[in-house]
C-alpha positions as a Python dict, from the first residue, in 0.01 Angstrom:
ca = {
    (1, 'M'): (0, 0, 0),
    (2, 'R'): (18, -279, -257),
    (3, 'R'): (30, -648, -168),
    (4, 'R'): (55, -964, -369),
    (5, 'F'): (-159, -1268, -291),
    (6, 'K'): (-44, -1581, -470),
    (7, 'D'): (-151, -1848, -223),
    (8, 'L'): (-501, -1903, -369),
    (9, 'S'): (-544, -2096, -690),
    (10, 'I'): (-808, -1960, -928),
    (11, 'V'): (-968, -2303, -984),
    (12, 'P'): (-1060, -2370, -618),
    (13, 'V'): (-1161, -2006, -570),
    (14, 'T'): (-1388, -2019, -875),
    (15, 'S'): (-1535, -2352, -763),
    (16, 'L'): (-1601, -2211, -418),
    (17, 'A'): (-1761, -1901, -565),
    (18, 'L'): (-1989, -2108, -789),
    (19, 'A'): (-2087, -2334, -499),
    (20, 'M'): (-2173, -2028, -291),
    (21, 'M'): (-2351, -1859, -586),
    (22, 'L'): (-2108, -1565, -563),
    (23, 'P'): (-1894, -1391, -824),
    (24, 'A'): (-1540, -1535, -818),
    (25, 'G'): (-1404, -1198, -705),
    (26, 'A'): (-1608, -1215, -385),
    (27, 'V'): (-1391, -1500, -252),
    (28, 'S'): (-1066, -1417, -425),
    (29, 'A'): (-741, -1316, -266),
    (30, 'Q'): (-840, -955, -328),
    (31, 'S'): (-1137, -985, -94),
    (32, 'A'): (-902, -1120, 174),
    (33, 'A'): (-683, -810, 159),
    (34, 'P'): (-707, -547, 430),
    (35, 'H'): (-944, -256, 367),
    (36, 'G'): (-789, -7, 130),
    (37, 'A'): (-524, -245, -5),
    (38, 'A'): (-519, -288, -379),
    (39, 'A'): (-419, -615, -537),
    (40, 'S'): (-158, -587, -805),
    (41, 'G'): (-212, -702, -1160),
    (42, 'S'): (-588, -721, -1203),
    (43, 'G'): (-680, -372, -1088),
    (44, 'D'): (-955, -517, -868),
    (45, 'R'): (-1045, -278, -586),
    (46, 'T'): (-1058, -444, -249),
    (47, 'M'): (-1370, -390, -42),
    (48, 'A'): (-1513, -575, 253),
    (49, 'S'): (-1817, -774, 143),
    (50, 'S'): (-2034, -556, 367),
    (51, 'E'): (-1916, -250, 170),
    (52, 'R'): (-1992, -386, -176),
    (53, 'P'): (-2326, -281, -321),
    (54, 'R'): (-2555, -573, -401),
    (55, 'D'): (-2539, -722, -751),
    (56, 'D'): (-2845, -940, -817),
    (57, 'L'): (-2689, -1084, -1133),
    (58, 'A'): (-2404, -1242, -939),
    (59, 'A'): (-2629, -1533, -839),
    (60, 'K'): (-2720, -1620, -1200),
    (61, 'L'): (-2403, -1550, -1398),
    (62, 'V'): (-2029, -1569, -1348),
    (63, 'R'): (-1924, -1208, -1292),
    (64, 'R'): (-1575, -1078, -1216),
    (65, 'E'): (-1524, -719, -1115),
    (66, 'V'): (-1220, -601, -1310),
    (67, 'Q'): (-1193, -257, -1155),
    (68, 'R'): (-1384, 5, -957),
    (69, 'S'): (-1292, 371, -931),
    (70, 'P'): (-1451, 702, -835),
    (71, 'S'): (-1571, 899, -1137),
    (72, 'S'): (-1494, 1261, -1213),
    (73, 'I'): (-1873, 1302, -1201),
    (74, 'P'): (-1971, 1374, -838),
    (75, 'G'): (-2172, 1091, -680),
    (76, 'R'): (-2076, 841, -952),
    (77, 'E'): (-1830, 556, -979),
    (78, 'I'): (-1699, 355, -1270),
    (79, 'V'): (-1723, -23, -1240),
    (80, 'Q'): (-1594, -265, -1501),
    (81, 'V'): (-1720, -625, -1496),
    (82, 'E'): (-1648, -930, -1710),
    (83, 'T'): (-1954, -1156, -1733),
    (84, 'S'): (-1975, -1514, -1859),
    (85, 'I'): (-2317, -1641, -1964),
    (86, 'P'): (-2344, -2017, -2021),
    (87, 'A'): (-2523, -2131, -2337),
    (88, 'G'): (-2900, -2097, -2304),
    (89, 'V'): (-2884, -1898, -1981),
    (90, 'E'): (-3030, -1549, -1955),
    (91, 'S'): (-2955, -1271, -1711),
    (92, 'G'): (-3317, -1203, -1624),
    (93, 'W'): (-3477, -860, -1659),
    (94, 'H'): (-3275, -609, -1459),
    (95, 'V'): (-3168, -245, -1436),
    (96, 'H'): (-2851, -56, -1342),
    (97, 'P'): (-2830, 280, -1158),
    (98, 'G'): (-2641, 434, -1449),
    (99, 'E'): (-2513, 367, -1800),
    (100, 'E'): (-2382, 30, -1914),
    (101, 'V'): (-2135, 39, -2202),
    (102, 'G'): (-2069, -317, -2314),
    (103, 'Y'): (-1862, -521, -2556),
    (104, 'I'): (-1917, -884, -2655),
    (105, 'I'): (-1586, -1070, -2616),
    (106, 'A'): (-1711, -1414, -2726),
    (107, 'G'): (-2033, -1586, -2825),
    (108, 'R'): (-2375, -1476, -2951),
    (109, 'V'): (-2604, -1288, -2717),
    (110, 'E'): (-2968, -1190, -2767),
    (111, 'M'): (-3020, -851, -2603),
    (112, 'K'): (-3372, -739, -2516),
    (113, 'V'): (-3406, -377, -2408),
    (114, 'R'): (-3742, -225, -2310),
    (115, 'G'): (-3868, 1, -2588),
    (116, 'R'): (-3630, -137, -2852),
    (117, 'S'): (-3628, -423, -3099),
    (118, 'N'): (-3441, -734, -2987),
    (119, 'I'): (-3091, -760, -3132),
    (120, 'I'): (-2838, -1039, -3173),
    (121, 'L'): (-2487, -938, -3071),
    (122, 'H'): (-2174, -1125, -3182),
    (123, 'A'): (-1813, -1117, -3065),
    (124, 'G'): (-1678, -771, -3145),
    (125, 'D'): (-2016, -593, -3111),
    (126, 'G'): (-2073, -314, -2862),
    (127, 'F'): (-2392, -204, -2689),
    (128, 'L'): (-2521, 76, -2467),
    (129, 'I'): (-2795, 47, -2206),
    (130, 'P'): (-2934, 376, -2067),
    (131, 'P'): (-2971, 420, -1688),
    (132, 'R'): (-3258, 232, -1519),
    (133, 'T'): (-3367, 75, -1849),
    (134, 'P'): (-3490, -283, -1806),
    (135, 'H'): (-3302, -532, -2022),
    (136, 'N'): (-3226, -904, -2049),
    (137, 'A'): (-2932, -1083, -2212),
    (138, 'R'): (-2947, -1448, -2323),
    (139, 'D'): (-2657, -1651, -2458),
    (140, 'L'): (-2758, -1827, -2779),
    (141, 'G'): (-2474, -2082, -2763),
    (142, 'P'): (-2330, -2313, -2852),
    (143, 'D'): (-2048, -2180, -2633),
    (144, 'T'): (-2038, -1963, -2324),
    (145, 'G'): (-2079, -1596, -2407),
    (146, 'R'): (-1849, -1338, -2251),
    (147, 'M'): (-1897, -965, -2228),
    (148, 'L'): (-1709, -676, -2075),
    (149, 'S'): (-1931, -403, -1932),
    (150, 'T'): (-1832, -64, -1798),
    (151, 'Y'): (-2089, 97, -1571),
    (152, 'I'): (-2103, 464, -1474),
    (153, 'V'): (-2333, 436, -1176),
    (154, 'E'): (-2450, 608, -860),
    (155, 'T'): (-2203, 540, -580),
    (156, 'G'): (-2325, 293, -319),
    (157, 'Q'): (-2623, 167, -520),
    (158, 'P'): (-2670, -200, -619),
    (159, 'L'): (-2491, -259, -949),
    (160, 'A'): (-2786, -461, -1083),
    (161, 'T'): (-3141, -507, -956),
    (162, 'F'): (-3397, -750, -1095),
    (163, 'V'): (-3730, -612, -1219),
    (164, 'D'): (-4063, -779, -1303),
    (165, 'Q'): (-4021, -952, -1639),
    (166, 'H'): (-4395, -952, -1717),
    (167, 'A'): (-4404, -572, -1717),
    (168, 'Q'): (-4127, -565, -1982),
    (169, 'R'): (-4292, -758, -2265),
}
């Protein structure tokens, strides 16, 4: 069953999400839809907040879940997220329970991945983070960086979990 929700403006929803330290999608019209209903247009999957796996990064960055779908790989799901990183802000060292395939939409991002040399990514660059590999992204400015990440992760696990940064240096 598909429903349209047009009664919420994106500006107040985004402001509310930022004030609550939540990703905008957590308080969007999609999250108000009944369980199992899919919002049209964006492809966002509707889930009750109690069903959504934790995403530690949501408190530090502006993250919008674009879509979520079961994978053809048993026990895995595919989650696509657009992330905005304000100039000078970093994600913090974290891991994902599966692969992250990313693409820089805008900005310059310094990517630190445990066991690899640091790299500077620009708009148009792609990156791949192996499962459970600690990494940290920092926007180098002067503008807000934006990236689109597709995760192939274990179903029901937190999308991102912070790890001790001192152990990563």
